[in-house]
């Protein structure tokens, strides 16, 4: 069996791997509340650079029933440093929620991601992780 969601309109994130990104202000505020609780940083993604919480390929839709539906949030938690010889490892080696919540500074979901054009997200996580490992 497969569920059919009553999706009406994409309000936040991207349905095409980051090529087009939407950031409804109301949804951005809600995403900010959630992400601050789990210590996920706001970052900029796309062209033009749009402020987002969570991965740029997350999708928040408004349904025909006026509810919000959040899809594709598997990459909500930030990636660890990519592993040599394992292409795409930043997509599946992710920090655990407990680590993110206790870490001293917010981390970006889109660190090491190609879907984010030149951004500080990669620098933020790699520098913060370096500090954690060596500080």
PDB file of N, CA and C in Angstrom, residues 54-91:
ATOM      1  N   UNK A  54      18.049  23.422   7.805  1.00  0.00           N
ATOM      2  CA  UNK A  54      17.969  22.058   7.300  1.00  0.00           C
ATOM      3  C   UNK A  54      18.561  21.957   5.910  1.00  0.00           C
ATOM      4  N   UNK A  55      18.513  20.769   5.323  1.00  0.00           N
ATOM      5  CA  UNK A  55      19.098  20.574   3.995  1.00  0.00           C
ATOM      6  C   UNK A  55      18.265  21.284   2.930  1.00  0.00           C
ATOM      7  N   UNK A  56      18.914  21.740   1.878  1.00  0.00           N
ATOM      8  CA  UNK A  56      18.163  22.486   0.856  1.00  0.00           C
ATOM      9  C   UNK A  56      17.176  21.606   0.115  1.00  0.00           C
ATOM     10  N   UNK A  57      17.363  20.278   0.159  1.00  0.00           N
ATOM     11  CA  UNK A  57      16.435  19.409  -0.554  1.00  0.00           C
ATOM     12  C   UNK A  57      15.297  18.893   0.333  1.00  0.00           C
ATOM     13  N   UNK A  58      15.173  19.457   1.531  1.00  0.00           N
ATOM     14  CA  UNK A  58      14.001  19.155   2.344  1.00  0.00           C
ATOM     15  C   UNK A  58      12.795  19.765   1.625  1.00  0.00           C
ATOM     16  N   UNK A  59      11.633  19.231   1.846  1.00  0.00           N
ATOM     17  CA  UNK A  59      10.421  19.787   1.226  1.00  0.00           C
ATOM     18  C   UNK A  59       9.352  19.987   2.288  1.00  0.00           C
ATOM     19  N   UNK A  60       8.841  21.212   2.368  1.00  0.00           N
ATOM     20  CA  UNK A  60       7.686  21.491   3.220  1.00  0.00           C
ATOM     21  C   UNK A  60       6.575  21.956   2.287  1.00  0.00           C
ATOM     22  N   UNK A  61       5.525  21.171   2.249  1.00  0.00           N
ATOM     23  CA  UNK A  61       4.387  21.443   1.372  1.00  0.00           C
ATOM     24  C   UNK A  61       3.172  21.868   2.181  1.00  0.00           C
ATOM     25  N   UNK A  62       2.365  22.713   1.593  1.00  0.00           N
ATOM     26  CA  UNK A  62       1.032  22.995   2.133  1.00  0.00           C
ATOM     27  C   UNK A  62       0.095  22.010   1.437  1.00  0.00           C
ATOM     28  N   UNK A  63      -0.755  21.378   2.230  1.00  0.00           N
ATOM     29  CA  UNK A  63      -1.684  20.415   1.664  1.00  0.00           C
ATOM     30  C   UNK A  63      -3.030  21.044   1.354  1.00  0.00           C
ATOM     31  N   UNK A  64      -3.837  20.322   0.606  1.00  0.00           N
ATOM     32  CA  UNK A  64      -5.195  20.774   0.320  1.00  0.00           C
ATOM     33  C   UNK A  64      -6.012  20.889   1.600  1.00  0.00           C
ATOM     34  N   UNK A  65      -5.563  20.220   2.659  1.00  0.00           N
ATOM     35  CA  UNK A  65      -6.227  20.287   3.962  1.00  0.00           C
ATOM     36  C   UNK A  65      -5.646  21.402   4.836  1.00  0.00           C
ATOM     37  N   UNK A  66      -4.772  22.243   4.256  1.00  0.00           N
ATOM     38  CA  UNK A  66      -4.108  23.380   4.914  1.00  0.00           C
ATOM     39  C   UNK A  66      -3.111  22.982   5.998  1.00  0.00           C
ATOM     40  N   UNK A  67      -2.744  21.716   6.056  1.00  0.00           N
ATOM     41  CA  UNK A  67      -1.688  21.272   6.963  1.00  0.00           C
ATOM     42  C   UNK A  67      -0.349  21.372   6.249  1.00  0.00           C
ATOM     43  N   UNK A  68       0.718  21.396   7.048  1.00  0.00           N
ATOM     44  CA  UNK A  68       2.062  21.374   6.476  1.00  0.00           C
ATOM     45  C   UNK A  68       2.593  19.949   6.513  1.00  0.00           C
ATOM     46  N   UNK A  69       3.233  19.535   5.425  1.00  0.00           N
ATOM     47  CA  UNK A  69       3.808  18.201   5.304  1.00  0.00           C
ATOM     48  C   UNK A  69       5.303  18.344   5.042  1.00  0.00           C
ATOM     49  N   UNK A  70       6.121  17.724   5.877  1.00  0.00           N
ATOM     50  CA  UNK A  70       7.572  17.784   5.715  1.00  0.00           C
ATOM     51  C   UNK A  70       8.047  16.457   5.123  1.00  0.00           C
ATOM     52  N   UNK A  71       8.732  16.551   3.983  1.00  0.00           N
ATOM     53  CA  UNK A  71       9.231  15.376   3.267  1.00  0.00           C
ATOM     54  C   UNK A  71      10.741  15.502   3.062  1.00  0.00           C
ATOM     55  N   UNK A  72      11.364  14.385   2.770  1.00  0.00           N
ATOM     56  CA  UNK A  72      12.781  14.346   2.406  1.00  0.00           C
ATOM     57  C   UNK A  72      13.682  15.005   3.454  1.00  0.00           C
ATOM     58  N   UNK A  73      13.512  14.608   4.693  1.00  0.00           N
ATOM     59  CA  UNK A  73      14.330  15.185   5.757  1.00  0.00           C
ATOM     60  C   UNK A  73      15.388  14.211   6.276  1.00  0.00           C
ATOM     61  N   UNK A  74      15.744  13.221   5.477  1.00  0.00           N
ATOM     62  CA  UNK A  74      16.744  12.234   5.883  1.00  0.00           C
ATOM     63  C   UNK A  74      18.094  12.883   6.173  1.00  0.00           C
ATOM     64  N   UNK A  75      18.403  13.977   5.497  1.00  0.00           N
ATOM     65  CA  UNK A  75      19.686  14.659   5.702  1.00  0.00           C
ATOM     66  C   UNK A  75      19.582  15.839   6.664  1.00  0.00           C
ATOM     67  N   UNK A  76      18.589  15.847   7.529  1.00  0.00           N
ATOM     68  CA  UNK A  76      18.442  16.960   8.465  1.00  0.00           C
ATOM     69  C   UNK A  76      19.672  17.108   9.354  1.00  0.00           C
ATOM     70  N   UNK A  77      20.185  15.982   9.850  1.00  0.00           N
ATOM     71  CA  UNK A  77      21.372  16.072  10.701  1.00  0.00           C
ATOM     72  C   UNK A  77      22.620  16.181   9.838  1.00  0.00           C
ATOM     73  N   UNK A  78      23.569  16.991  10.274  1.00  0.00           N
ATOM     74  CA  UNK A  78      24.747  17.313   9.464  1.00  0.00           C
ATOM     75  C   UNK A  78      25.647  16.113   9.181  1.00  0.00           C
ATOM     76  N   UNK A  79      26.336  16.176   8.042  1.00  0.00           N
ATOM     77  CA  UNK A  79      27.260  15.093   7.684  1.00  0.00           C
ATOM     78  C   UNK A  79      28.579  15.201   8.448  1.00  0.00           C
ATOM     79  N   UNK A  80      29.169  14.053   8.668  1.00  0.00           N
ATOM     80  CA  UNK A  80      30.533  14.042   9.180  1.00  0.00           C
ATOM     81  C   UNK A  80      31.461  14.296   7.991  1.00  0.00           C
ATOM     82  N   UNK A  81      32.746  14.390   8.251  1.00  0.00           N
ATOM     83  CA  UNK A  81      33.703  14.637   7.174  1.00  0.00           C
ATOM     84  C   UNK A  81      33.626  13.499   6.156  1.00  0.00           C
ATOM     85  N   UNK A  82      33.579  13.816   4.850  1.00  0.00           N
ATOM     86  CA  UNK A  82      33.510  12.761   3.829  1.00  0.00           C
ATOM     87  C   UNK A  82      34.662  11.758   3.942  1.00  0.00           C
ATOM     88  N   UNK A  83      34.367  10.515   3.617  1.00  0.00           N
ATOM     89  CA  UNK A  83      35.343   9.438   3.693  1.00  0.00           C
ATOM     90  C   UNK A  83      35.954   9.225   2.308  1.00  0.00           C
ATOM     91  N   UNK A  84      37.284   9.258   2.240  1.00  0.00           N
ATOM     92  CA  UNK A  84      37.955   9.015   0.955  1.00  0.00           C
ATOM     93  C   UNK A  84      37.612   7.633   0.453  1.00  0.00           C
ATOM     94  N   UNK A  85      37.351   7.538  -0.840  1.00  0.00           N
ATOM     95  CA  UNK A  85      37.044   6.255  -1.440  1.00  0.00           C
ATOM     96  C   UNK A  85      35.578   5.865  -1.315  1.00  0.00           C
ATOM     97  N   UNK A  86      34.780   6.693  -0.675  1.00  0.00           N
ATOM     98  CA  UNK A  86      33.340   6.437  -0.552  1.00  0.00           C
ATOM     99  C   UNK A  86      32.584   7.643  -1.081  1.00  0.00           C
ATOM    100  N   UNK A  87      32.401   7.712  -2.400  1.00  0.00           N
ATOM    101  CA  UNK A  87      31.690   8.853  -2.984  1.00  0.00           C
ATOM    102  C   UNK A  87      30.297   9.002  -2.370  1.00  0.00           C
ATOM    103  N   UNK A  88      29.962  10.238  -2.069  1.00  0.00           N
ATOM    104  CA  UNK A  88      28.639  10.520  -1.519  1.00  0.00           C
ATOM    105  C   UNK A  88      28.495  10.182  -0.047  1.00  0.00           C
ATOM    106  N   UNK A  89      29.623   9.890   0.631  1.00  0.00           N
ATOM    107  CA  UNK A  89      29.528   9.500   2.044  1.00  0.00           C
ATOM    108  C   UNK A  89      28.919  10.602   2.908  1.00  0.00           C
ATOM    109  N   UNK A  90      29.000  11.864   2.442  1.00  0.00           N
ATOM    110  CA  UNK A  90      28.386  12.967   3.189  1.00  0.00           C
ATOM    111  C   UNK A  90      26.853  12.862   3.197  1.00  0.00           C
ATOM    112  N   UNK A  91      26.316  11.985   2.364  1.00  0.00           N
ATOM    113  CA  UNK A  91      24.861  11.822   2.311  1.00  0.00           C
ATOM    114  C   UNK A  91      24.351  10.781   3.307  1.00  0.00           C
TER     115      UNK A  91
END
